[in-house]
Coordinates of N, CA and C in Angstrom, one line a residue:
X1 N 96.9 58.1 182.4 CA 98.0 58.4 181.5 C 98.2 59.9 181.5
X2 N 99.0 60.2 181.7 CA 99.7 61.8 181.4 C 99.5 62.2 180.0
X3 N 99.2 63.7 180.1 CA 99.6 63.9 178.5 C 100.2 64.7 178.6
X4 N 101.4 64.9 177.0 CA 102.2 64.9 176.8 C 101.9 66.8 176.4
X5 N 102.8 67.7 176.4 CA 103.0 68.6 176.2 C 103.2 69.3 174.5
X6 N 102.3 69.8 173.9 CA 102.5 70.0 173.1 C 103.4 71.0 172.4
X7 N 104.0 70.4 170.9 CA 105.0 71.7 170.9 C 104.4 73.0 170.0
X8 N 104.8 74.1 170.4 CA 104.6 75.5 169.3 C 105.1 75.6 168.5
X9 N 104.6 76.1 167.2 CA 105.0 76.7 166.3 C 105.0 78.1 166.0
X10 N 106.4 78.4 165.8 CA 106.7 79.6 166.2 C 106.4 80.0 164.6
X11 N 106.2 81.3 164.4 CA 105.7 82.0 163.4 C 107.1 83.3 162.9
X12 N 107.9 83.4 162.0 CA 108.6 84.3 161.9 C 107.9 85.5 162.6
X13 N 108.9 86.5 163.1 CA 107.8 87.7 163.4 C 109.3 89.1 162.5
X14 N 108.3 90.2 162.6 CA 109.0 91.2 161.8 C 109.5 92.6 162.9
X15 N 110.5 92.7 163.5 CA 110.8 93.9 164.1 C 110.3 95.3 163.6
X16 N 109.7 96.1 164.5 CA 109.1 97.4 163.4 C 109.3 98.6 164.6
X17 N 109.9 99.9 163.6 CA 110.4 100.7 164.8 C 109.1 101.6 164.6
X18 N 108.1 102.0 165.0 CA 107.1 102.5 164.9 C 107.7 104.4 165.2
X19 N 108.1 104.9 165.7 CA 108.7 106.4 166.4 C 109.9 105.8 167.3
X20 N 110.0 107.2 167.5 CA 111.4 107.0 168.4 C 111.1 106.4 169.5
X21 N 110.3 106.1 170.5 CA 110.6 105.3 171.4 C 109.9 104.1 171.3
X22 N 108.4 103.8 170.2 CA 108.1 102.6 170.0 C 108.6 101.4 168.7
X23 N 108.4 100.6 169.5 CA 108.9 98.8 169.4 C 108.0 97.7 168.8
X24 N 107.6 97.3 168.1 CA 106.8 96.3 168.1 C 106.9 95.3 167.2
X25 N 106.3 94.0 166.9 CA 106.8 93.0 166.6 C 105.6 92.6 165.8
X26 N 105.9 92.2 164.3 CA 104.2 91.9 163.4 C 104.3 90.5 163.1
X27 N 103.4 90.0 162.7 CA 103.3 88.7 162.7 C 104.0 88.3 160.9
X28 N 103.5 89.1 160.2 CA 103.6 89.4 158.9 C 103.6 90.2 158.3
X29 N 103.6 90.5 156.9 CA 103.7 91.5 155.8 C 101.9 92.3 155.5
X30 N 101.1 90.9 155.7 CA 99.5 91.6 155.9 C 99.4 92.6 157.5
X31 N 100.0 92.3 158.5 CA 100.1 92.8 159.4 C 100.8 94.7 159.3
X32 N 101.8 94.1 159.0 CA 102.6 95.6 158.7 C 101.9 96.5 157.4
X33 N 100.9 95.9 156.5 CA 100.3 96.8 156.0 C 99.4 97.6 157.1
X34 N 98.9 97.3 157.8 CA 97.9 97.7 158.7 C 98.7 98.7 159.5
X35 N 99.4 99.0 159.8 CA 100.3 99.8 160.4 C 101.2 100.9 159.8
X36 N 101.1 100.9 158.5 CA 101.6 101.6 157.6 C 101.2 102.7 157.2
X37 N 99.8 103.2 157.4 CA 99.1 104.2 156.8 C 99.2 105.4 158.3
X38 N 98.7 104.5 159.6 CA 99.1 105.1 160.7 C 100.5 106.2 161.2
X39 N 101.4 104.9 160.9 CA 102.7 105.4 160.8 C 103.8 105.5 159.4
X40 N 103.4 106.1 158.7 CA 104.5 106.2 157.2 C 106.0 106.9 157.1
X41 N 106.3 106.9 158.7 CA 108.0 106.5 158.4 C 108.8 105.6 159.4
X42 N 107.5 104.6 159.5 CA 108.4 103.3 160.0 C 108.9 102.8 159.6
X43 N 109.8 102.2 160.1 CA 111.0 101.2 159.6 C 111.2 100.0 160.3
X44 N 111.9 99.1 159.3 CA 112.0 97.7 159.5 C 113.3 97.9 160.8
X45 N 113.4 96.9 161.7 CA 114.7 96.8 162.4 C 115.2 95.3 162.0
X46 N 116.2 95.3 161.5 CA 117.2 93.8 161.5 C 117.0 93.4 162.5
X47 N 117.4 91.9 163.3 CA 117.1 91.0 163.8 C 118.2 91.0 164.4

C-alpha cells in the first residue's frame, strides 16, 4: 500500500528588513526579539 503524503503546516512568518540590503523572514515575535538587540533599526516589512 502507498502512503499517502502528508500535509504542512505552514506557520505565519514575519518580513524583517534587517539594513539596506538584508531580507529575512522570522518565524515569530520570540524570534524577532533575538534579532533586535543586534539590529535596532529594523523594521517590519508589510506583506
Amino acid at each position: 500500500m502507498a502512503k499517502g503524503k502528508k500535509e504542512k503546516v505552514l506557520q505565519p512568518k514575519i518580513k524583517v528588513k534587517l539594513d539596506r540590503n538584508t531580507i529575512i523572514y522570522v518565524k515569530d515575535e520570540k524570534a524577532l526579539e533575538i534579532w533586535l538587540p543586534r539590529y535596532p533599526d529594523l523594521k517590519i516589512v508589510p506583506m
